[in-house]
XYZ file of C-alpha atoms in Angstrom:
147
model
C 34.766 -66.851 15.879
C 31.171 -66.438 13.859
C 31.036 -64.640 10.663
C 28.869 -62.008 12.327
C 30.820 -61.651 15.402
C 33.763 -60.763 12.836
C 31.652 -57.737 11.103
C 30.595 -56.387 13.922
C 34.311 -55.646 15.148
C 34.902 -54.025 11.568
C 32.405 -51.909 11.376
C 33.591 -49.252 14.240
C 36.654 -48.526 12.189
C 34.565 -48.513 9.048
C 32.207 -45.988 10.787
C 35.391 -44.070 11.692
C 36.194 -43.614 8.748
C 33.012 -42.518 7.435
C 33.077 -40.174 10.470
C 35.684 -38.477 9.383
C 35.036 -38.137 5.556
C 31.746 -36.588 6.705
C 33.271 -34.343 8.556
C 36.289 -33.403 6.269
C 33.828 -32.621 3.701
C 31.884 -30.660 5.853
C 35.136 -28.216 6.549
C 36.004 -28.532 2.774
C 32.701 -26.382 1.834
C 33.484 -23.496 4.216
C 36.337 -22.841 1.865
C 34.685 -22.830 -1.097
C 31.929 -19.979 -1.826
C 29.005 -20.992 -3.859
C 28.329 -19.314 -7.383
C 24.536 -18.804 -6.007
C 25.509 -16.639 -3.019
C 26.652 -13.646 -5.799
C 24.690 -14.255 -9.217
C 26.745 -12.297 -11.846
C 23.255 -10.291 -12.776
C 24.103 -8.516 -9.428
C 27.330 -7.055 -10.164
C 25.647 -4.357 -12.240
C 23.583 -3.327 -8.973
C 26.336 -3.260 -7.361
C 28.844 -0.994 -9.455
C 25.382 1.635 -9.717
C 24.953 1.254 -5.956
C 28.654 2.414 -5.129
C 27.943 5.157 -7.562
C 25.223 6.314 -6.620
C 23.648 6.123 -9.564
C 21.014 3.389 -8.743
C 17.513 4.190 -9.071
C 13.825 2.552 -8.996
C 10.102 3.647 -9.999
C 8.135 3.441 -7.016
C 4.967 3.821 -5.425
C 5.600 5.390 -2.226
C 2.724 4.709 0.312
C 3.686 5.781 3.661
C 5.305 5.037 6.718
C 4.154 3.382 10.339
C 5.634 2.934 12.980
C 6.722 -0.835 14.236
C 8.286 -2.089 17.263
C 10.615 -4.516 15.922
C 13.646 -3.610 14.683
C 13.957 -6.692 12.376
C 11.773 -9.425 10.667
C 10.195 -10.100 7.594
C 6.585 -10.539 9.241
C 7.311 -7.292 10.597
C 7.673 -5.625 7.418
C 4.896 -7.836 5.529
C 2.711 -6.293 8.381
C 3.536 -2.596 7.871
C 2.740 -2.801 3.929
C -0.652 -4.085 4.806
C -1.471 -1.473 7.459
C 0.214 0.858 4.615
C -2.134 -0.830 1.765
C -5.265 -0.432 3.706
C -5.125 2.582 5.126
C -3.565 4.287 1.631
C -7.015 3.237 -0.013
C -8.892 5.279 2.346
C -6.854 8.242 3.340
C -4.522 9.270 0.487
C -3.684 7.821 -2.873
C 0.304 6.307 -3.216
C 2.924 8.968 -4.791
C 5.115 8.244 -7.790
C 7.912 8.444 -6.794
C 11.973 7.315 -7.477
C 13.827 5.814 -5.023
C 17.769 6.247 -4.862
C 20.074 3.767 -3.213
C 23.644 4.369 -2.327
C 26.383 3.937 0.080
C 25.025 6.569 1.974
C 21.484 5.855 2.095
C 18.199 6.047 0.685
C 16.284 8.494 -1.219
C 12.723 8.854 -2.307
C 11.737 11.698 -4.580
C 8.554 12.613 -5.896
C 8.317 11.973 -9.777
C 6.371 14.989 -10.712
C 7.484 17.862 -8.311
C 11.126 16.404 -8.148
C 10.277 16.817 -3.993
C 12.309 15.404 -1.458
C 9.793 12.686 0.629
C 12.410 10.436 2.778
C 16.101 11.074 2.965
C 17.585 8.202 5.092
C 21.121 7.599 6.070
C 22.074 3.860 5.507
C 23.698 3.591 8.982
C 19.702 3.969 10.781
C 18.171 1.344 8.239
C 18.150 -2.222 10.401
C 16.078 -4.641 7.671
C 14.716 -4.529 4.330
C 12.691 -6.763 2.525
C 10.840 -7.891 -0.356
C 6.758 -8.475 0.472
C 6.449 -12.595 -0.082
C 2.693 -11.634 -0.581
C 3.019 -8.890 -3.718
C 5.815 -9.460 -6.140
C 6.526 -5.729 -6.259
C 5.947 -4.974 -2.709
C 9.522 -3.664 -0.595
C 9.899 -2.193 3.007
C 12.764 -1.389 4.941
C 12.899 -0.739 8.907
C 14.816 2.347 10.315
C 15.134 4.299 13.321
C 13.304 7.948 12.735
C 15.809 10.595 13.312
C 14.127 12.816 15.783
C 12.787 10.185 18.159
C 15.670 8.116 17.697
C 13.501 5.002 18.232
């Protein structure tokens, strides 16, 4: 038999077994849960989130409606139309935005005046705007047209 001939019927159980060792480590990572998926620095959040005691400064501008009920392009979109039109009709409110269990809350800073009140049941997506480093948006269904 030639040297060559011999390798080549090697091989197939050689590529077996890197088949499989592929494959076993594949299943091996589903077990274990990367310490990146739940940075420490979020625990904090989270303990003030279940107690309701988890607040931001904001700028509220506004709300439009979408069609999507998901996406961050979708969202990215709705700050600009938000951005642009707040320049020309009505300057953004200070405001503080509470997160909890049961939803979100944005009060006015000054007046201490409910704006949005939103269970956490009707909000579909949030997201950070890629474009401003401050930017957020959530989508929700509006509680009297249900849509």
């Amino acid at each position: 038999m030639f040297p060559s001939l011999r390798r080549s019927l090697r091989s197939p159980r050689k590529m077996d077994r890197l088949r499989r060792s592929f494959r076993d480590s594949f299943r091996r990572r589903k077990d274990r849960v990367p310490e990146s998926s739940k940075p420490h620095q979020w625990s904090a959040d989270e303990t003030a989130v279940r107690s309701a005691t988890c607040t931001f400064a904001v700028k509220y501008l506004g709300c439009v409606e979408v069609f999507d009920s998901r996406g961050m392009q979708v969202c990215e979109e709705a700050l600009k139309v938000l951005r642009v039109g707040s320049g020309s009709r009505r300057r953004p409110i200070r405001a503080v935005l509470h997160v909890s269990g049961d939803g979100l809350r944005v009060v006015e800073e000054e007046t201490k005046g409910l704006i949005v009140d939103q269970t956490i049941e009707k909000v579909s997506f949030c997201a950070p705007d890629r474009n401003h480093e401050r930017g957020f948006s959530y989508i929700c269904r509006d509680g009297t047209t249900r849509r």
